[in-house]
PDB file of C-alpha atoms and ligand atoms in Angstrom:
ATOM      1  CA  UNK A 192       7.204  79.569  75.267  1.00  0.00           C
ATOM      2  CA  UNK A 193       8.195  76.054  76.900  1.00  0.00           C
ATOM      3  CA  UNK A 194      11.426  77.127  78.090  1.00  0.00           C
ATOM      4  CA  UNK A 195      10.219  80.016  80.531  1.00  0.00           C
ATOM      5  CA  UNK A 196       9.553  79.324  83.871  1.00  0.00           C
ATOM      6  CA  UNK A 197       6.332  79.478  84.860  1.00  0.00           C
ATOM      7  CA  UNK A 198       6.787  80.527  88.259  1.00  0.00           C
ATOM      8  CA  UNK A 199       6.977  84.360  89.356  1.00  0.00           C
ATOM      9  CA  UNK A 200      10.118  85.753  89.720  1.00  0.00           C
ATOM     10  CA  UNK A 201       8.807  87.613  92.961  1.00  0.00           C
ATOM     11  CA  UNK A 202       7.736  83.728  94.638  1.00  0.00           C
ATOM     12  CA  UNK A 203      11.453  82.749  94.457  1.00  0.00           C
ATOM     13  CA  UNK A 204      12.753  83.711  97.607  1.00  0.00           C
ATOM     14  CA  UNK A 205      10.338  82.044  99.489  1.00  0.00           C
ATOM     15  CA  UNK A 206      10.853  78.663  97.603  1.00  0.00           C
ATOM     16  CA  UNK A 207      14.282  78.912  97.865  1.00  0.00           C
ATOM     17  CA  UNK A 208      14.375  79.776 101.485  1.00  0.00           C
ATOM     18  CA  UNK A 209      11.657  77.442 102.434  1.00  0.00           C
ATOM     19  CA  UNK A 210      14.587  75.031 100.415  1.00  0.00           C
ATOM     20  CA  UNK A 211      17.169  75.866 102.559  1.00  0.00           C
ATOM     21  CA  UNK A 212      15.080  75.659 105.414  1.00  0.00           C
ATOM     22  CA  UNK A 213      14.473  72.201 104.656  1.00  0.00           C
ATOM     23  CA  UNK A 214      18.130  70.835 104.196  1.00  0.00           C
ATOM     24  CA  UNK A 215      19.293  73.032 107.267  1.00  0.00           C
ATOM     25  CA  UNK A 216      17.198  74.138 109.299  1.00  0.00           C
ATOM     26  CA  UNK A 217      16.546  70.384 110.824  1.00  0.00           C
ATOM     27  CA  UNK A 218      19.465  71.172 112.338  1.00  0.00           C
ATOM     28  CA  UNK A 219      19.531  74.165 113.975  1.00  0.00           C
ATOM     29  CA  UNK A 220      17.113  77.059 114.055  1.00  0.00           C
ATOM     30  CA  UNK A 221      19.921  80.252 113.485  1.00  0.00           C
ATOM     31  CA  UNK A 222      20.969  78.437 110.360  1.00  0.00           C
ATOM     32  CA  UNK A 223      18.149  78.738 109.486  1.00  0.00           C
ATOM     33  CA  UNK A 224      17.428  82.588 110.017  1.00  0.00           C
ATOM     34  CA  UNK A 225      20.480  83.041 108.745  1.00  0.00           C
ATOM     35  CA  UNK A 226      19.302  81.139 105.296  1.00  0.00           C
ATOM     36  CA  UNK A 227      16.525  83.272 105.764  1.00  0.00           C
ATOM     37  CA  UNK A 228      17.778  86.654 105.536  1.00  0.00           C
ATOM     38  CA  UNK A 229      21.100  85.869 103.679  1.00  0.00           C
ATOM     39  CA  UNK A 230      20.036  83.236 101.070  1.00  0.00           C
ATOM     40  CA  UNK A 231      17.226  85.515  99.408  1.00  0.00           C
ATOM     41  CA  UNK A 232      19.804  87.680  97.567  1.00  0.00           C
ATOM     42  CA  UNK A 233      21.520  84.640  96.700  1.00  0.00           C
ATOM     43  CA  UNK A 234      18.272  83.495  95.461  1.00  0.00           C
ATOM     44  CA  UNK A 235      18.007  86.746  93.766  1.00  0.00           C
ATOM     45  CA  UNK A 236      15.310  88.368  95.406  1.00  0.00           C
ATOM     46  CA  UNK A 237      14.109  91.561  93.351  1.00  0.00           C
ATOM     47  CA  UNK A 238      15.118  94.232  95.193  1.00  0.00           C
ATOM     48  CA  UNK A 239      11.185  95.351  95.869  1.00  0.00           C
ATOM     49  CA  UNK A 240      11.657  92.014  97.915  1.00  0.00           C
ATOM     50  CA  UNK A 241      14.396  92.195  99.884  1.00  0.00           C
ATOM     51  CA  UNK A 242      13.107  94.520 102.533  1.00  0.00           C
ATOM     52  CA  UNK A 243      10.072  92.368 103.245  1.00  0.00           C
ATOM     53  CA  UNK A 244      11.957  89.185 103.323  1.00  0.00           C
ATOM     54  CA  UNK A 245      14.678  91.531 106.200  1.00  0.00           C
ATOM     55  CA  UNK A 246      11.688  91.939 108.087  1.00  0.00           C
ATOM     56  CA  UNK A 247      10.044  88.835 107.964  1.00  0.00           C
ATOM     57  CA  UNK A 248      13.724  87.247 108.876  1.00  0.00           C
ATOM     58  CA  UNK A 249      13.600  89.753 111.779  1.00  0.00           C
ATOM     59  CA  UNK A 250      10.613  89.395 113.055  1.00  0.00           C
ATOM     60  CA  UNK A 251      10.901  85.686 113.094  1.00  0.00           C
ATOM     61  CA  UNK A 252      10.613  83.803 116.369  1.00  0.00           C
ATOM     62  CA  UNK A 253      14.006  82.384 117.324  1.00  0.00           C
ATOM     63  CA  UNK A 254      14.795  78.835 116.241  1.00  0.00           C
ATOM     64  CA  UNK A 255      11.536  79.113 114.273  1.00  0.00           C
ATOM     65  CA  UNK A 256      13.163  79.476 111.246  1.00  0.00           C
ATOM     66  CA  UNK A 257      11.367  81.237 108.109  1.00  0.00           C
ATOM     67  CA  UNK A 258       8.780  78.629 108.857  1.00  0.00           C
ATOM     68  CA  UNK A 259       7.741  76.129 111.285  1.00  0.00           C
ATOM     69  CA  UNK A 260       6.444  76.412 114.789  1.00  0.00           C
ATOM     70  CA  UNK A 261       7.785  79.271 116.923  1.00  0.00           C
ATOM     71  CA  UNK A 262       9.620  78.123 120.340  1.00  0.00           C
ATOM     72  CA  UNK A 263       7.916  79.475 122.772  1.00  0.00           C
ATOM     73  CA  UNK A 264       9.994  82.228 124.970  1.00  0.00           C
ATOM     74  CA  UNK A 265      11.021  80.601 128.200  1.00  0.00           C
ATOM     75  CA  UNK A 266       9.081  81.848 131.835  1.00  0.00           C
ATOM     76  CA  UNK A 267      10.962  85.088 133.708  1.00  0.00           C
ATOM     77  CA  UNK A 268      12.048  83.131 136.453  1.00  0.00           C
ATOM     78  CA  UNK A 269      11.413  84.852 140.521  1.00  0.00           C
ATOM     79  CA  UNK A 270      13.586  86.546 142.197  1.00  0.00           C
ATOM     80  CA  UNK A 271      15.322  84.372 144.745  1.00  0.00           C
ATOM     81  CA  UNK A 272      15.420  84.589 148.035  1.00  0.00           C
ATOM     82  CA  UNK A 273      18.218  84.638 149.905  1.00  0.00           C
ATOM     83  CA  UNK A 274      18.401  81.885 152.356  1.00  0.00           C
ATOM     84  CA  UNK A 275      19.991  82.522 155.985  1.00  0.00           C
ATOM     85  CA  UNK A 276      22.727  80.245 156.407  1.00  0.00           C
ATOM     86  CA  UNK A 277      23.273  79.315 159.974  1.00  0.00           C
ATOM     87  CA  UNK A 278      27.112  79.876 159.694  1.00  0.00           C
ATOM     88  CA  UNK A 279      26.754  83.334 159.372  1.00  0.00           C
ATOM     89  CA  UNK A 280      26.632  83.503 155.319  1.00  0.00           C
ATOM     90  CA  UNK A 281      23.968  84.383 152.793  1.00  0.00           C
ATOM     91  CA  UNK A 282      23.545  83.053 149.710  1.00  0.00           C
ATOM     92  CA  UNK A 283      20.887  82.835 147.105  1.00  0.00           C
ATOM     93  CA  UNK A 284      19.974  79.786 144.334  1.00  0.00           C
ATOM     94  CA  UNK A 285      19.746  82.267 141.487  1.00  0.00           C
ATOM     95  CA  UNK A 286      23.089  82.079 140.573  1.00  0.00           C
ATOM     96  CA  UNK A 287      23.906  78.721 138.089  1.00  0.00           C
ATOM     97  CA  UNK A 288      25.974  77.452 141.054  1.00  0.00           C
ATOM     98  CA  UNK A 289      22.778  77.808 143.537  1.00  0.00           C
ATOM     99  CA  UNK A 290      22.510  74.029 144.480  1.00  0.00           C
ATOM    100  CA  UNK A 291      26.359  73.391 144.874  1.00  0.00           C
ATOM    101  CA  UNK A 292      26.070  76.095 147.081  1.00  0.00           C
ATOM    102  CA  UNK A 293      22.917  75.542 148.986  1.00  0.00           C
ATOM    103  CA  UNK A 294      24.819  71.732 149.410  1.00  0.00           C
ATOM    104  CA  UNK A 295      27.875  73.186 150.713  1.00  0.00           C
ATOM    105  CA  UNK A 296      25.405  75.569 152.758  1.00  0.00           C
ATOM    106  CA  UNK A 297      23.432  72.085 154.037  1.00  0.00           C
ATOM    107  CA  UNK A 298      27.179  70.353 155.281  1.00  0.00           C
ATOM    108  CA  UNK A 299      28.244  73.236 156.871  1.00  0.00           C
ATOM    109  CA  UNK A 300      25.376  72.957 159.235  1.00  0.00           C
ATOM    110  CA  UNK A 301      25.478  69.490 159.243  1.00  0.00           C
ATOM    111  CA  UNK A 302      28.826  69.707 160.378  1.00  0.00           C
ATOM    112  CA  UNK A 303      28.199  72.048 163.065  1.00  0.00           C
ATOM    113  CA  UNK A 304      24.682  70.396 163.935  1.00  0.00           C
ATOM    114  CA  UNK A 305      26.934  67.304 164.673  1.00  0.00           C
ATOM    115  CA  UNK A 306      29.787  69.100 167.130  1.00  0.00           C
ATOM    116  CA  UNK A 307      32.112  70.153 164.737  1.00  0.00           C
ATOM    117  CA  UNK A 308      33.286  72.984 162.442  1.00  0.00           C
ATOM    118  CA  UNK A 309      33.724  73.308 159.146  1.00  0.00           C
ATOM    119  CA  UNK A 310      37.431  73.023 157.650  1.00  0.00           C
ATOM    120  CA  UNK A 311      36.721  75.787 155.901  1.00  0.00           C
ATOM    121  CA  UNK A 312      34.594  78.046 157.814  1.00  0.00           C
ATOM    122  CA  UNK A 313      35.967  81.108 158.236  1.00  0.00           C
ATOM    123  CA  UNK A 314      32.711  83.082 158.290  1.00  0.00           C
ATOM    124  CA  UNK A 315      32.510  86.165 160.466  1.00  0.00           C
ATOM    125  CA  UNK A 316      31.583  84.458 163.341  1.00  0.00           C
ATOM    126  CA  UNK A 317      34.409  82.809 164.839  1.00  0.00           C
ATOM    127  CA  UNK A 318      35.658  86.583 164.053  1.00  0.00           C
ATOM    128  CA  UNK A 319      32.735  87.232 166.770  1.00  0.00           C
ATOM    129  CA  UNK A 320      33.441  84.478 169.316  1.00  0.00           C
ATOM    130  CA  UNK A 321      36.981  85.601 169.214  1.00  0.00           C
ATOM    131  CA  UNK A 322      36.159  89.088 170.282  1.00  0.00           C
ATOM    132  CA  UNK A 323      33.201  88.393 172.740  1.00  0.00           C
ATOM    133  CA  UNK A 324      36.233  85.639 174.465  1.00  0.00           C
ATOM    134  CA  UNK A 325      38.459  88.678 174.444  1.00  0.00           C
ATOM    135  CA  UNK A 326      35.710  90.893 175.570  1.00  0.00           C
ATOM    136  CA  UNK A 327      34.593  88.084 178.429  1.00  0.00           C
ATOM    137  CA  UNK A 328      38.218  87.805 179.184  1.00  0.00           C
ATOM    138  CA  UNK A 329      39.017  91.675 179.864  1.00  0.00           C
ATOM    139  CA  UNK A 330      35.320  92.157 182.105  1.00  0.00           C
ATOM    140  CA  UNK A 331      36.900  89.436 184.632  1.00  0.00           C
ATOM    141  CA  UNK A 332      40.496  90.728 184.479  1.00  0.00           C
ATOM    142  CA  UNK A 333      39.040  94.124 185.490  1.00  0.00           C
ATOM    143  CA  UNK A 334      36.447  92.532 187.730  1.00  0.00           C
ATOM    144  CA  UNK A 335      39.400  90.740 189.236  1.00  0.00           C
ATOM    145  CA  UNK A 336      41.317  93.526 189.703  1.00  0.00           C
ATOM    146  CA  UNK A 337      38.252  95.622 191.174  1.00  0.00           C
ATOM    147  CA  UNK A 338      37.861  93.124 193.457  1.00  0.00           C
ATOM    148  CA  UNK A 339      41.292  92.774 194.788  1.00  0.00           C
ATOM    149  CA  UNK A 340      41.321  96.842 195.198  1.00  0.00           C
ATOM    150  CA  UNK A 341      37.999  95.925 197.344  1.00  0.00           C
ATOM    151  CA  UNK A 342      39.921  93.726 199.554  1.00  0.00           C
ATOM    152  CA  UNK A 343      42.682  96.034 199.651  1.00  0.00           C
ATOM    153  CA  UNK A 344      40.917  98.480 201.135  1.00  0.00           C
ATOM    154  CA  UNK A 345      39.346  96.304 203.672  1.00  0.00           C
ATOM    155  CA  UNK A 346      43.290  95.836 205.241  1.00  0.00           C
ATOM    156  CA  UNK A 347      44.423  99.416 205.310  1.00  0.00           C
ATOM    157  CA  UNK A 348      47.996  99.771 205.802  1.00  0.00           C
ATOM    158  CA  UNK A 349      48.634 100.129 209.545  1.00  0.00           C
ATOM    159  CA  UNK A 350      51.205 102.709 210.884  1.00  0.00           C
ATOM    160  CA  UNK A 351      53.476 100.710 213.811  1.00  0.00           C
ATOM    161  CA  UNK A 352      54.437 103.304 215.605  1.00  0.00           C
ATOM    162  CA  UNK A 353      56.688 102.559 218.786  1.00  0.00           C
ATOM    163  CA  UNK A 354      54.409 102.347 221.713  1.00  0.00           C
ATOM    164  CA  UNK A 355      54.363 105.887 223.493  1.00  0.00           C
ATOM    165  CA  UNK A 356      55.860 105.132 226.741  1.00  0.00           C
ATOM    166  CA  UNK A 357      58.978 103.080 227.364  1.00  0.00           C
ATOM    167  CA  UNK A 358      61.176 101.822 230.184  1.00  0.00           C
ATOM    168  CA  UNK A 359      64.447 103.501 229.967  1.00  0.00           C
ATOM    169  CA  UNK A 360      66.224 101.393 232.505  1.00  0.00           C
ATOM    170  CA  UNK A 361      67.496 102.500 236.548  1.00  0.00           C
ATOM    171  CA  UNK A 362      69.142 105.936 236.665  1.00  0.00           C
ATOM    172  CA  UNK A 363      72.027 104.395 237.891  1.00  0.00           C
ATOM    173  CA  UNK A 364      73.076 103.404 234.213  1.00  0.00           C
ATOM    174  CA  UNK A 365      72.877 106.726 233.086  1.00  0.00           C
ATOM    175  CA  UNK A 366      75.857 109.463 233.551  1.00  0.00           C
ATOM    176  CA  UNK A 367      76.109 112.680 232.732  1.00  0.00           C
ATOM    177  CA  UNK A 368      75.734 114.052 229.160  1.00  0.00           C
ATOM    178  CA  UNK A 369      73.302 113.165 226.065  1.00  0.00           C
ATOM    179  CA  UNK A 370      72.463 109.473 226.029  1.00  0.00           C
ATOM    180  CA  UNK A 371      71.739 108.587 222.295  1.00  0.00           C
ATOM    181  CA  UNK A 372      70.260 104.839 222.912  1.00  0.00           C
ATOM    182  CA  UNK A 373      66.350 105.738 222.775  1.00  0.00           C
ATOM    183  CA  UNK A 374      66.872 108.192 219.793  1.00  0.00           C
ATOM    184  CA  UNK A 375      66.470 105.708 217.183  1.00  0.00           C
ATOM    185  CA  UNK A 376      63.486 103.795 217.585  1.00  0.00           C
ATOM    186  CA  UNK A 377      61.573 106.409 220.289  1.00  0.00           C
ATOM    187  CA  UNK A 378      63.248 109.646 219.274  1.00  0.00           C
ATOM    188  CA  UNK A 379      64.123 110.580 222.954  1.00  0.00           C
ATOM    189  CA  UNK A 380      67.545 111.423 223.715  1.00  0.00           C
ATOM    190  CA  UNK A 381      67.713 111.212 227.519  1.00  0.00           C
ATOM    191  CA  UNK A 382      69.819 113.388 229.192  1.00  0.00           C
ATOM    192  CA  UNK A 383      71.745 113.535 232.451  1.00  0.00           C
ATOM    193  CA  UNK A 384      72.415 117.386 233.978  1.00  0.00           C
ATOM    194  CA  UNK A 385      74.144 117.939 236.844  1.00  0.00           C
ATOM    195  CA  UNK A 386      71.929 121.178 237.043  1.00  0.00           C
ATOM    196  CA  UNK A 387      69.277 121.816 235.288  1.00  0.00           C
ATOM    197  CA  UNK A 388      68.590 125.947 235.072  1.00  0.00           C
ATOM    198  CA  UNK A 389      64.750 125.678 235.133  1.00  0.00           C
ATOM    199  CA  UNK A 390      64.635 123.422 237.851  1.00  0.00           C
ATOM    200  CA  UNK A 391      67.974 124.512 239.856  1.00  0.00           C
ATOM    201  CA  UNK A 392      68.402 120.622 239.956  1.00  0.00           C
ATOM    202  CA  UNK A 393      70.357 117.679 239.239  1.00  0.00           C
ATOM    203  CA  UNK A 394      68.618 115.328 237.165  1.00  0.00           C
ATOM    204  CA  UNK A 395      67.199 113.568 234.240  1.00  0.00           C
ATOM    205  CA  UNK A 396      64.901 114.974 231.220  1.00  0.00           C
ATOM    206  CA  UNK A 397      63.710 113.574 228.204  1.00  0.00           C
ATOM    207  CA  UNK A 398      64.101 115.430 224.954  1.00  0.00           C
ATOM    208  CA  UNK A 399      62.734 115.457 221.414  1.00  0.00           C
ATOM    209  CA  UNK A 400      65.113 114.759 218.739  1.00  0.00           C
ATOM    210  CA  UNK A 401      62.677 116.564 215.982  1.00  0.00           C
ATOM    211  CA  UNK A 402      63.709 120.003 215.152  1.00  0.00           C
ATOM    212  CA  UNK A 403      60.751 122.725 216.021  1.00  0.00           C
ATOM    213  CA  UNK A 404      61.900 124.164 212.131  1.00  0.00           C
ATOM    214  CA  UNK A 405      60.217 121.955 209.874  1.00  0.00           C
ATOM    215  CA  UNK A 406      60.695 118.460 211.794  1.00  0.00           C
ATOM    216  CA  UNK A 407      63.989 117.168 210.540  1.00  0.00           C
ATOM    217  CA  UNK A 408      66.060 115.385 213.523  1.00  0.00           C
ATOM    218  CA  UNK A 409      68.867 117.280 214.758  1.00  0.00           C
ATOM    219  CA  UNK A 410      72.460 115.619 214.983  1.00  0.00           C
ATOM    220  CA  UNK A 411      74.365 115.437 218.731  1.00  0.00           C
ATOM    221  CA  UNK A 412      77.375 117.033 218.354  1.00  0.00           C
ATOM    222  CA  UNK A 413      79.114 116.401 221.726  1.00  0.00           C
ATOM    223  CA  UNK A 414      82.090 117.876 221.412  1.00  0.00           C
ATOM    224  CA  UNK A 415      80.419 121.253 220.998  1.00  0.00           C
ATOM    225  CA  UNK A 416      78.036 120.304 223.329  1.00  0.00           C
ATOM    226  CA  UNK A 417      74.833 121.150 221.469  1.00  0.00           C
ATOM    227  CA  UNK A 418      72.806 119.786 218.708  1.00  0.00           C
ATOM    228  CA  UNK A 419      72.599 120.740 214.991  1.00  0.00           C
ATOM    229  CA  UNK A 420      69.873 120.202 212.159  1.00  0.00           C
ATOM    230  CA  UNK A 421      71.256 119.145 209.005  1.00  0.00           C
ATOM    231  CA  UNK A 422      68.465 120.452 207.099  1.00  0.00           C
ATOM    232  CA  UNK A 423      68.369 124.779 208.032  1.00  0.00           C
ATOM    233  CA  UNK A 424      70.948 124.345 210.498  1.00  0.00           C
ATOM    234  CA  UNK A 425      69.228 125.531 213.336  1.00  0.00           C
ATOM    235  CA  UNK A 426      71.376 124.949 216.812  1.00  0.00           C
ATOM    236  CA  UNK A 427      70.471 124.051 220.302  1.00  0.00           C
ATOM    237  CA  UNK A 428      71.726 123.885 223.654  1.00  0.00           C
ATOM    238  CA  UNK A 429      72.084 120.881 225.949  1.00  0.00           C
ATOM    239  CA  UNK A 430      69.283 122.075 227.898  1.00  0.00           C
ATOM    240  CA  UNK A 431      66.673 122.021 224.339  1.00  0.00           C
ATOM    241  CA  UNK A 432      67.204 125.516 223.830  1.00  0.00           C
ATOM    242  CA  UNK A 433      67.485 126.923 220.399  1.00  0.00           C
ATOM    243  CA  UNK A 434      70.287 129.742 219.981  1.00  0.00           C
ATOM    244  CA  UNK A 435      70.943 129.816 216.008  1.00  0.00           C
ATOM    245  CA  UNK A 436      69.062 129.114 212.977  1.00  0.00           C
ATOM    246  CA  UNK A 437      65.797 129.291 212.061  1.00  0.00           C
ATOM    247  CA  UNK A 438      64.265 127.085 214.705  1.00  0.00           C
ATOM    248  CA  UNK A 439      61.423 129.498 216.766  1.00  0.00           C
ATOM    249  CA  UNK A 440      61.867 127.537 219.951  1.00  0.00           C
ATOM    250  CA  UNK A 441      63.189 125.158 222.273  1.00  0.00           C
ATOM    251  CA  UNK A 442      62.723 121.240 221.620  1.00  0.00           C
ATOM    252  CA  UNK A 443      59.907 119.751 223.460  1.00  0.00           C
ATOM    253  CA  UNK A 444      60.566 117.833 226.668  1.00  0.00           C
ATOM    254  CA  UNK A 445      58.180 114.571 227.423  1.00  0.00           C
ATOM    255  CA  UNK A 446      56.923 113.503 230.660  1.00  0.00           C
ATOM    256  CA  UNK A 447      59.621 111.829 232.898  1.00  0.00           C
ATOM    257  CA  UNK A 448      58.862 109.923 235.828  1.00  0.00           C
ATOM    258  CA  UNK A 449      59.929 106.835 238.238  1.00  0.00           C
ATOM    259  CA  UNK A 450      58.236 103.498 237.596  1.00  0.00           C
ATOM    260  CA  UNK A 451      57.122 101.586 240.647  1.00  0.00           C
ATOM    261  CA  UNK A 452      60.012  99.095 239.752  1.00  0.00           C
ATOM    262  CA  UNK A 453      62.543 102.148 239.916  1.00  0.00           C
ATOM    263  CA  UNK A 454      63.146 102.168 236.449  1.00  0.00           C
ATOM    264  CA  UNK A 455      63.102 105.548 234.647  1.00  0.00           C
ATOM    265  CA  UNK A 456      59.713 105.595 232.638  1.00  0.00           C
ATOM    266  CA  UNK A 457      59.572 108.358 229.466  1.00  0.00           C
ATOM    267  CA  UNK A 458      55.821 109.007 228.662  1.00  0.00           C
ATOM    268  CA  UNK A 459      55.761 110.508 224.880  1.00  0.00           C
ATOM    269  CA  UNK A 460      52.039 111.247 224.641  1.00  0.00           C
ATOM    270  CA  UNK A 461      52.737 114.086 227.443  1.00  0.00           C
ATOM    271  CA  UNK A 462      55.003 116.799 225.883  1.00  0.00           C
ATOM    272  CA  UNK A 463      56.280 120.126 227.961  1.00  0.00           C
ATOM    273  CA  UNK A 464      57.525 123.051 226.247  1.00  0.00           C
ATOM    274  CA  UNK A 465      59.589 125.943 227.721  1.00  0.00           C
ATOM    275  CA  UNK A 466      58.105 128.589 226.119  1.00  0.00           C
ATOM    276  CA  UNK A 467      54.935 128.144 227.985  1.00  0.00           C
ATOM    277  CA  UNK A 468      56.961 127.641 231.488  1.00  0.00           C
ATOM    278  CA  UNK A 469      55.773 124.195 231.355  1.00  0.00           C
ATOM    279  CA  UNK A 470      59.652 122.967 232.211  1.00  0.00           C
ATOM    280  CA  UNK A 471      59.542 123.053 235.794  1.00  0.00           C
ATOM    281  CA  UNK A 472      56.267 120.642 235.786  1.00  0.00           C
ATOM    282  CA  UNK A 473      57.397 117.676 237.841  1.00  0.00           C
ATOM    283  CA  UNK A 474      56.970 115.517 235.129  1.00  0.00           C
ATOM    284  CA  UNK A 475      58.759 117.086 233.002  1.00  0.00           C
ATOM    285  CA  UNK A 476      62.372 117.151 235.101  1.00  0.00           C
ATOM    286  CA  UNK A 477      63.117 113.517 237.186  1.00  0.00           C
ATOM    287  CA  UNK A 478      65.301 114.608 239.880  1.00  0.00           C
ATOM    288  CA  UNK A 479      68.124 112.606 241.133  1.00  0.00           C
TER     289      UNK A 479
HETATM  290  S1  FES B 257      64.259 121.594 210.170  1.00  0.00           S
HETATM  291 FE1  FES B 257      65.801 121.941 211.546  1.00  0.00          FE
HETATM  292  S2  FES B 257      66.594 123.812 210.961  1.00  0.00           S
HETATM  293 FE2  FES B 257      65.007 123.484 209.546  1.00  0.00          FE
END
């Protein structure tokens, strides 16, 4: 009959796909592989057809299209290295951004190749300067300081003590009784007897003002005639003698003699105590 067409009814997809390939796949491929695997049923495909037309749209390279030449898949690109950036900071060019960054990577250094520093550049090692500056900065303060304990140690401190003997003026300025003028700076009191019992004497001796208790200094208490510690209350006589409190003995006496200018002369590094009979040594008692 004239008015069938001639053509298979299973060849129609393809035709009309390899239509719409032509008036839109020019274009753009997916289109096209869309018109591929969508416009068969449109087409109407038989449905023994449709599956193999699914897979060819499938298996189709992209942007090939039903037909054509396939596109060939573009080369894995390598693994980038990372590239050491002199301001502390790594970075690598497989990122899109890899040449703005390896740019900004290449001023930095300029910058800092030229004297300078980055506006920006707050990479970890001005974080590292700062500390080794602090660390630089404590070493000399304790280096300092080590040093000046050094030095210290060279000057000791230095005791001044009074110098151990002393001029205590003529005897003539002297009457009787407790004189309290060398107590102060050469803890002596001198005193004046009319007799002394030890040395059945008139004369002068020189005695300790430091209590034989535990050191403190004894007050003169004249009107009592005797002296009193403060600290345990220990008492003594005129004469040195203790009497109350717990003071074991007498005060010392020092060594008591006539300079060749007549002047009394008191002699501290020579000390005479009573319990040991060492009273009635010469130098302990100055007769006059
Ligand atoms: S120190 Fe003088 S009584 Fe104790």
């Amino acid at each position: 009959m004239a008015d069938e067409d001639p053509t298979p009814e299973t060849s129609r997809p393809l035709a009309a796909a390899e239509t719409g390939e032509a008036a839109a796949g020019a274009a753009t491929p997916e289109p096209a592989v869309a018109a591929a695997a969508g416009a068969a049923p449109a087409a109407g495909v038989s449905p023994a057809a449709r599956p193999a037309a699914a897979a060819a749209a499938r298996t189709a390279p992209v942007g090939a299209g039903a037909h054509g030449p396939a596109r060939p898949a573009p080369a894995p690109r390598p693994p980038a290295a990372p590239i050491p950036d002199l301001a502390g900071k790594t970075t690598s060019v497989a990122s899109p951004g890899g040449a703005a960054a390896k740019a900004t990577v290449a001023a930095t250094a300029a910058a800092k190749a030229a004297g300078g520093r980055a506006a920006d550049d707050t990479s970890p090692l001005l974080n590292r300067r700062a500390w080794m500056g602090l660390a630089w900065g404590a070493f000399s303060a304790a280096s300092a300081a080590a040093l000046a304990a050094t030095g210290r140690f060279m000057f000791p401190n230095v005791l001044n003590e009074p110098p151990q003997q002393f001029k205590a003026g003529f005897p003539s300025e002297y009457g009787v009784g407790v004189d309290e003028r060398w107590k102060e700076r050469y803890g002596v009191w001198l005193v004046r007897t009319a007799e002394d019992i030890d040395n059945q004497a008139s004369g002068f001796y020189a005695l300790s003002t430091t209590c034989t208790h535990l050191g403190c200094t004894p007050n003169n208490l004249s009107a009592e005639a005797k002296f009193k510690c403060p600290c345990h209350g220990s008492g003594f006589r005129i004469t040195g003698v203790n009497f109350e409190g717990p003071a074991p003995r007498p005060l010392e006496r020092f060594r008591i003699v006539l300079a060749d200018d007549g002047q009394i002369l008191v002699d501290k590094s020579r000390k005479f105590q009573r319990e040991l009979g060492q009273w009635t040594d010469p130098e302990a008692f100055l007769k006059a």
